[in-house]
Short mmCIF file of C-alpha atoms and ligand atoms in Angstrom, two decimals:
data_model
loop_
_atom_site.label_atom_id
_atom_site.label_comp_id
_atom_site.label_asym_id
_atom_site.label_seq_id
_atom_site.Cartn_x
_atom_site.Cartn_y
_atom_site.Cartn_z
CA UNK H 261 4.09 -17.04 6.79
CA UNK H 262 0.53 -16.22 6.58
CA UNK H 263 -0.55 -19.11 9.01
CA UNK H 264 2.04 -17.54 11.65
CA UNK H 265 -0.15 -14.14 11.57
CA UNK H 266 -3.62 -16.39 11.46
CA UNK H 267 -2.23 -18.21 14.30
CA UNK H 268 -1.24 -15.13 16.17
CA UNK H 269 -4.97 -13.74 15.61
CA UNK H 270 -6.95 -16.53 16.86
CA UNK H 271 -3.93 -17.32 20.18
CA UNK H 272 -4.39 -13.61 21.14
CA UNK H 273 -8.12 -13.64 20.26
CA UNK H 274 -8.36 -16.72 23.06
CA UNK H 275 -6.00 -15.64 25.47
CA UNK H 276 -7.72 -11.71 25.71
CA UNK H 277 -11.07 -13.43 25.98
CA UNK H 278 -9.59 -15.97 29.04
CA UNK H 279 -8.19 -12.06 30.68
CA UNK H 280 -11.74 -10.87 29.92
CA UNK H 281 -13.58 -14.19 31.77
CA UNK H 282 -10.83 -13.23 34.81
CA UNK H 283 -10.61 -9.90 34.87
CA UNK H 284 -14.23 -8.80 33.48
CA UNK H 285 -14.85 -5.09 33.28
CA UNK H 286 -18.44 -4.69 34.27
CA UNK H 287 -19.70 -7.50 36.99
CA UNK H 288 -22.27 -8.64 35.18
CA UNK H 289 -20.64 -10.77 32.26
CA UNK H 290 -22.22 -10.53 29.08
CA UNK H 291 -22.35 -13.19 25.83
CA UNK H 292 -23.48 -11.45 22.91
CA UNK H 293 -23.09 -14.44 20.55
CA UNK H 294 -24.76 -12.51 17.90
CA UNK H 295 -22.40 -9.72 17.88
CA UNK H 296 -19.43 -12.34 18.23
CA UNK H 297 -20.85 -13.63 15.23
CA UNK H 298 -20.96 -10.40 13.18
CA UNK H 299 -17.11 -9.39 14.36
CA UNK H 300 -15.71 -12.43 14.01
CA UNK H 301 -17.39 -12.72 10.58
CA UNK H 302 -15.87 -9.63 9.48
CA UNK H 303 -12.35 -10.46 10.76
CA UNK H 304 -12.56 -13.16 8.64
CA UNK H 305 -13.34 -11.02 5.61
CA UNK H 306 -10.36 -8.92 6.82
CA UNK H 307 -8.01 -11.80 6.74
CA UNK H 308 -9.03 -12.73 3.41
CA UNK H 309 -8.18 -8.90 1.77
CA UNK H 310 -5.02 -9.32 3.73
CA UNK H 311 -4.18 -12.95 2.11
CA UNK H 312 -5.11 -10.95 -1.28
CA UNK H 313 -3.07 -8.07 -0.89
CA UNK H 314 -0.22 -10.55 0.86
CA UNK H 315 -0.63 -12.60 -3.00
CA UNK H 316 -0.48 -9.37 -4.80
CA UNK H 317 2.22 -7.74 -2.65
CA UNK H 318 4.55 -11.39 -3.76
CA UNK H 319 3.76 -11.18 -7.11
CA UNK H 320 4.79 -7.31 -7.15
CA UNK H 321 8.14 -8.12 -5.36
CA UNK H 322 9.03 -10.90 -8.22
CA UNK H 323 8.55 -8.51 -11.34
CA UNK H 324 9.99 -5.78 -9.76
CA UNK H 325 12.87 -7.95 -8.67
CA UNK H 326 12.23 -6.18 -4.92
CA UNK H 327 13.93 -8.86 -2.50
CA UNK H 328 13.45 -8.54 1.18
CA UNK H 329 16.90 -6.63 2.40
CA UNK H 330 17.52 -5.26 -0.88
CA UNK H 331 15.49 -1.56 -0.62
CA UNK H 332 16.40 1.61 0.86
CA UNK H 333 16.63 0.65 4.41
CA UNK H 334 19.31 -1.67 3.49
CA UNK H 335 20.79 0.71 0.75
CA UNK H 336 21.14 3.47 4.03
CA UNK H 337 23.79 0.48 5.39
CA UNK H 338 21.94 0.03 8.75
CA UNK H 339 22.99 -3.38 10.08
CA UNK H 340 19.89 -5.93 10.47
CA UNK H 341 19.19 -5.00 14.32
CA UNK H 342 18.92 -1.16 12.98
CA UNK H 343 16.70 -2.50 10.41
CA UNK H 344 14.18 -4.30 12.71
CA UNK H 345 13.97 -1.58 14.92
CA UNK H 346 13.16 1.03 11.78
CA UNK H 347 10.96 -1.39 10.49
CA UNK H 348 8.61 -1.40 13.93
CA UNK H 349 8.98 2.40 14.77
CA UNK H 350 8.09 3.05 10.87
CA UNK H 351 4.93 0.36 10.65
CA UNK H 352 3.72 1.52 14.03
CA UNK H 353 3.78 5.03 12.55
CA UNK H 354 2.53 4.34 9.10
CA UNK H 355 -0.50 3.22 11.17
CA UNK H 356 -0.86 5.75 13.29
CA UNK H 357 -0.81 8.08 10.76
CA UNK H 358 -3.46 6.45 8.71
CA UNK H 359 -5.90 5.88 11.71
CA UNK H 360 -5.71 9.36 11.89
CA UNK H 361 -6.30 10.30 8.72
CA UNK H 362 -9.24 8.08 8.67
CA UNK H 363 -11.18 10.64 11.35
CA UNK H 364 -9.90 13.31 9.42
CA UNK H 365 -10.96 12.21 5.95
CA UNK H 366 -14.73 11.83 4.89
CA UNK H 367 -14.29 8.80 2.53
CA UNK H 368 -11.94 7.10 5.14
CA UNK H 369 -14.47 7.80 7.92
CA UNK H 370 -17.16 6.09 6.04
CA UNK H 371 -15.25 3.17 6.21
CA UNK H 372 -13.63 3.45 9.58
CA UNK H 373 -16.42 4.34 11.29
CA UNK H 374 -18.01 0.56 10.67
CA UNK H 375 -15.07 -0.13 13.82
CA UNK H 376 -16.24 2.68 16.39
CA UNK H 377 -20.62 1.35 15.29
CA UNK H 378 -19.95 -1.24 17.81
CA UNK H 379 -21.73 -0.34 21.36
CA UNK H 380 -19.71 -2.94 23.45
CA UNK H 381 -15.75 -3.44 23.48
CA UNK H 382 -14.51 -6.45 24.08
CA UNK H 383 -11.54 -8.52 22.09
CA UNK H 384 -14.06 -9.38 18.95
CA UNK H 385 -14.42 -5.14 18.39
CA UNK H 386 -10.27 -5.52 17.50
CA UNK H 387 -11.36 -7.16 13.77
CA UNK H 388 -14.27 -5.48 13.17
CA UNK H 389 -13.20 -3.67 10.01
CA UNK H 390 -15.30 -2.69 6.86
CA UNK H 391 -13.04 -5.15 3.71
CA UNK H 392 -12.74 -1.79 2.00
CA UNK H 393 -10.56 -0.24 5.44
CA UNK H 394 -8.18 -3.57 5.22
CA UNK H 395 -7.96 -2.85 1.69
CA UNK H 396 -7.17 0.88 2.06
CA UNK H 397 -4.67 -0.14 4.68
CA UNK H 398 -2.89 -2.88 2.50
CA UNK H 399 -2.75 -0.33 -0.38
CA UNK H 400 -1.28 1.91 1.66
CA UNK H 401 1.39 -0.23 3.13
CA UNK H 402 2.24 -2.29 -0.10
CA UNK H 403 4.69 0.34 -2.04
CA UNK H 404 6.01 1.62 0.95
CA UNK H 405 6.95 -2.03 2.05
CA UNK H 406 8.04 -2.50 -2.06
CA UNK H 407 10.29 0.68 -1.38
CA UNK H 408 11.67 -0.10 2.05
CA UNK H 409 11.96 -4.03 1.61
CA UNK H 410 12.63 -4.74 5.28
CA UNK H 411 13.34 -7.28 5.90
CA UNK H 412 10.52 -9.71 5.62
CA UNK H 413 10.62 -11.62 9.57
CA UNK H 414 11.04 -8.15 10.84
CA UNK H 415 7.82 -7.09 9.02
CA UNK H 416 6.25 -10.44 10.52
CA UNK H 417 6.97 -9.98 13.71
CA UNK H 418 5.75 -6.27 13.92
CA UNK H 419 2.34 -7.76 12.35
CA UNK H 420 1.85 -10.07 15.11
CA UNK H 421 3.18 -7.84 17.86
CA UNK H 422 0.55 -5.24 16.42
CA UNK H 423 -2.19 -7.94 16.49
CA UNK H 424 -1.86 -8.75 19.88
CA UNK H 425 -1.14 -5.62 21.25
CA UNK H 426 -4.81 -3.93 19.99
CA UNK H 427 -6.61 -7.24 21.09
CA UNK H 428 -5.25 -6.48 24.33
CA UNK H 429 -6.29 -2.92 23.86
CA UNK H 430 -9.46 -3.57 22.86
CA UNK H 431 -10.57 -6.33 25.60
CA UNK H 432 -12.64 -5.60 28.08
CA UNK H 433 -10.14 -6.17 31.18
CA UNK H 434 -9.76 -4.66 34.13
CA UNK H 435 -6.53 -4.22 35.00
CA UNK H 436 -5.14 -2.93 38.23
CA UNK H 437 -4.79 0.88 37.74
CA UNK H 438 -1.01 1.10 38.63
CA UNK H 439 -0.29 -2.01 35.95
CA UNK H 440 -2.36 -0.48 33.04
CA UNK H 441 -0.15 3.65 33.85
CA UNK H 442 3.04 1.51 34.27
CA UNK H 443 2.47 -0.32 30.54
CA UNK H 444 0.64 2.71 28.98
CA UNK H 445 3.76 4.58 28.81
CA UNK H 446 4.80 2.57 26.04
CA UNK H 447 2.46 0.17 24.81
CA UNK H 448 -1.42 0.56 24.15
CA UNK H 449 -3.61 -0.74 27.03
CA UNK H 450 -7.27 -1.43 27.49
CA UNK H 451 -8.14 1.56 29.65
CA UNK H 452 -5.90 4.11 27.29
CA UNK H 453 -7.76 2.79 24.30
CA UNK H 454 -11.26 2.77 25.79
CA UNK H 455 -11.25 6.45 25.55
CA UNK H 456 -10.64 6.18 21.84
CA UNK H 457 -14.06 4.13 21.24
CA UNK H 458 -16.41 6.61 23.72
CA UNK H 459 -19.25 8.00 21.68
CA UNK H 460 -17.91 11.76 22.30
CA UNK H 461 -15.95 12.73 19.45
CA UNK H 462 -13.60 14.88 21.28
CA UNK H 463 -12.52 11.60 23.25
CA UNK H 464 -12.97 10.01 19.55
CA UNK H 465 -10.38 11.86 17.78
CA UNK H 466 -7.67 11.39 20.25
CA UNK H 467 -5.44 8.03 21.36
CA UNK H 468 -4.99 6.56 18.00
CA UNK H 469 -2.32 4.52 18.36
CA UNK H 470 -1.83 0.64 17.78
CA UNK H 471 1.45 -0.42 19.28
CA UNK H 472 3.63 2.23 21.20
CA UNK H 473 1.64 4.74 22.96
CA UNK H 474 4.01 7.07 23.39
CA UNK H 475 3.11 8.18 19.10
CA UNK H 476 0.19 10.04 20.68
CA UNK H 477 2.24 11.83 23.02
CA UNK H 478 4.62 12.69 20.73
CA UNK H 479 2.17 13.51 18.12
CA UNK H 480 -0.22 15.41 20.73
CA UNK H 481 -2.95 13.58 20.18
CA UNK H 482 -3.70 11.70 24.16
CA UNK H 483 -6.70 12.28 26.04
CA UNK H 484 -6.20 11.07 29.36
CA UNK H 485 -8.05 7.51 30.97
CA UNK H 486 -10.90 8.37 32.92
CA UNK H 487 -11.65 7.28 36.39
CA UNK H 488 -13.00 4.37 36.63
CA UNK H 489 -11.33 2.34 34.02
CA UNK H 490 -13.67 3.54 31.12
CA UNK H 491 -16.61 2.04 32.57
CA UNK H 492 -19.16 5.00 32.92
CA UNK H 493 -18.04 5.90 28.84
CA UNK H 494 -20.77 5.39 26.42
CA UNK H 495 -19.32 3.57 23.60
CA UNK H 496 -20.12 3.76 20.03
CA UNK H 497 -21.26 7.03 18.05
CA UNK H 498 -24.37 8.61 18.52
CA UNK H 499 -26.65 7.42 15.69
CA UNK H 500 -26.48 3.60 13.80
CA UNK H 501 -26.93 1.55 17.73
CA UNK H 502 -30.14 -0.03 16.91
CA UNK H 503 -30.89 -3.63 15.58
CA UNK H 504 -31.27 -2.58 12.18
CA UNK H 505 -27.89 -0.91 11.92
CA UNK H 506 -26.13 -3.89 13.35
CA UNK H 507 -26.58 -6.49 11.04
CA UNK H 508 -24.02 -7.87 8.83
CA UNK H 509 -25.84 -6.56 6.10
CA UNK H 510 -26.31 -3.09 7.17
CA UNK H 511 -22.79 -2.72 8.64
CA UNK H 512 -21.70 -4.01 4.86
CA UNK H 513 -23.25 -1.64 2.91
CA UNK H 514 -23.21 1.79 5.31
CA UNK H 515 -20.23 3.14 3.62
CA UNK H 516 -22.24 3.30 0.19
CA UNK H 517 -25.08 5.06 1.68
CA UNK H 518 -26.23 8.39 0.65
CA UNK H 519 -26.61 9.30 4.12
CA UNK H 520 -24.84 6.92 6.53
CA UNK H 521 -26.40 7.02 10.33
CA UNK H 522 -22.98 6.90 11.54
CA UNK H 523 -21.50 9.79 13.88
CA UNK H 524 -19.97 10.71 16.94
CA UNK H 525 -21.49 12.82 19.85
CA UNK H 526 -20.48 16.32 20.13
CA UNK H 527 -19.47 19.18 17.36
CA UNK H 528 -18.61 17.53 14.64
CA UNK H 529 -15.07 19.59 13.62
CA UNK H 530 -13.54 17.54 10.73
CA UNK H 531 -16.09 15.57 8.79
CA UNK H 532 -19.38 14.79 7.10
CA UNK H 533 -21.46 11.76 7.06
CA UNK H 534 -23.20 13.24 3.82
CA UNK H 535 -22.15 11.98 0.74
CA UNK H 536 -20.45 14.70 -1.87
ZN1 ZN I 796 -10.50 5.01 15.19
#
């Protein structure tokens, strides 16, 4: 099943990156092969914890005897629609609630914040996690998914729907405004989640959600679009946006430094970049 979710990576990757070429953002279209390089390196690195964790999380369901169908959403006797719809609302949450956490949480930050380092968003920013954040999240999601066993196309299918939903999200499209407020009132769009990568942290610490928009409204977490699509945002955090902090290397090993250059602009409320 693993080469369904690959598959769905790289077919949203190219079909947000065809949007971008027709739709571009800014009017002067941009290459930046290098930084390609460095996301796309580091999505593969994600995919590679997630085949891991996908080899541990089989060989946990066989000596625990955990089939999918046979945990507690079952055991509540919800028929199989119920239990593909409680499978999606509950991922999607799970999600949210840990992309939260992660501004919220120093350790978590020092990982996440490898994501917001980039200065441009385009489709390639949607992979760019630190291996230790796609390891977090699989640890996270593994005995809850042991504990729930949905069932096991339902948890497929939110994976891709995810996937393609925040490379959407993050490309750098312009849609027409009226498309992007009709589709933001459930799903994730580009100019909703642009807000979520601008350099000031109160913009920072708001529209965290992957799928279904409507978990930061619930959760009150929004901050509205602005204007003009996102454009006139500065993107990024404050500190780490030269060369040196954008190498593979560098973007690597910042979680393990003493001191990371990695922050927001703005009063920082929640969190420290110093290490305790
Ligand atoms: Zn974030």
């Amino acid at each position: 099943m693993i080469h369904l979710y690959i598959a769905a990576i790289i077919f949203s990757l190219t079909v947000a990156m065809l949007l971008e070429a027709a739709l571009p953002l800014f009017a002067e279209s941009k290459a930046p092969l290098l930084r390609w390089f460095r996301n796309l390196t580091l999505s593969a690195l994600a995919v590679c914890t997630t085949l891991l964790v996908s080899a541990l999380f089989w060989a946990s369901s066989r000596a625990l005897g955990v089939t999918p169908g046979s945990g507690a959403l079952a055991a509540m006797g919800l028929p199989i629609w119920a239990q593909w719809i409680a499978t999606f609302i509950l991922l999607d949450t799970i999600t949210y609630t840990l992309h939260r956490l992660s501004h919220a949480v120093p350790w978590l930050w020092r990982l996440h914040a490898i994501h917001h380092s980039d200065i441009e968003l385009d489709a390639t920013t949607t992979h760019r996690h630190h291996p230790g954040e796609s390891m977090v999240a699989a640890l996270v999601n593994l005995p809850l998914l042991l504990i729930l066993a949905p069932p096991v196309w339902a948890v497929l299918a939110y994976s891709i729907t995810a996937v393609t939903v925040a490379t959407f999200s993050h490309s750098s499209v312009a849609l027409p405004d009226w498309l992007d407020k009709v589709l933001r009132r459930l799903i994730v769009t580009p100019a909703f989640h642009r807000v979520h990568h601008s350099a000031n942290q109160i913009q920072t610490d708001s529209n965290y959600a992957t799928v279904f928009s409507v978990l930061d409204f619930l959760f009150r977490s929004a901050s509205p679009t602005v204007p003009d699509k996102g454009r006139s945002l500065t993107i990024g955090l404050e500190t780490g946006r030269d060369p040196a902090n954008q190498t593979l290397k560098a973007i690597l090993l910042a979680p393990f430094r003493r001191k990371i250059a990695l922050d927001p602009i703005g009063p920082s409320t929640t969190r420290t970049n110093s290490a305790s």
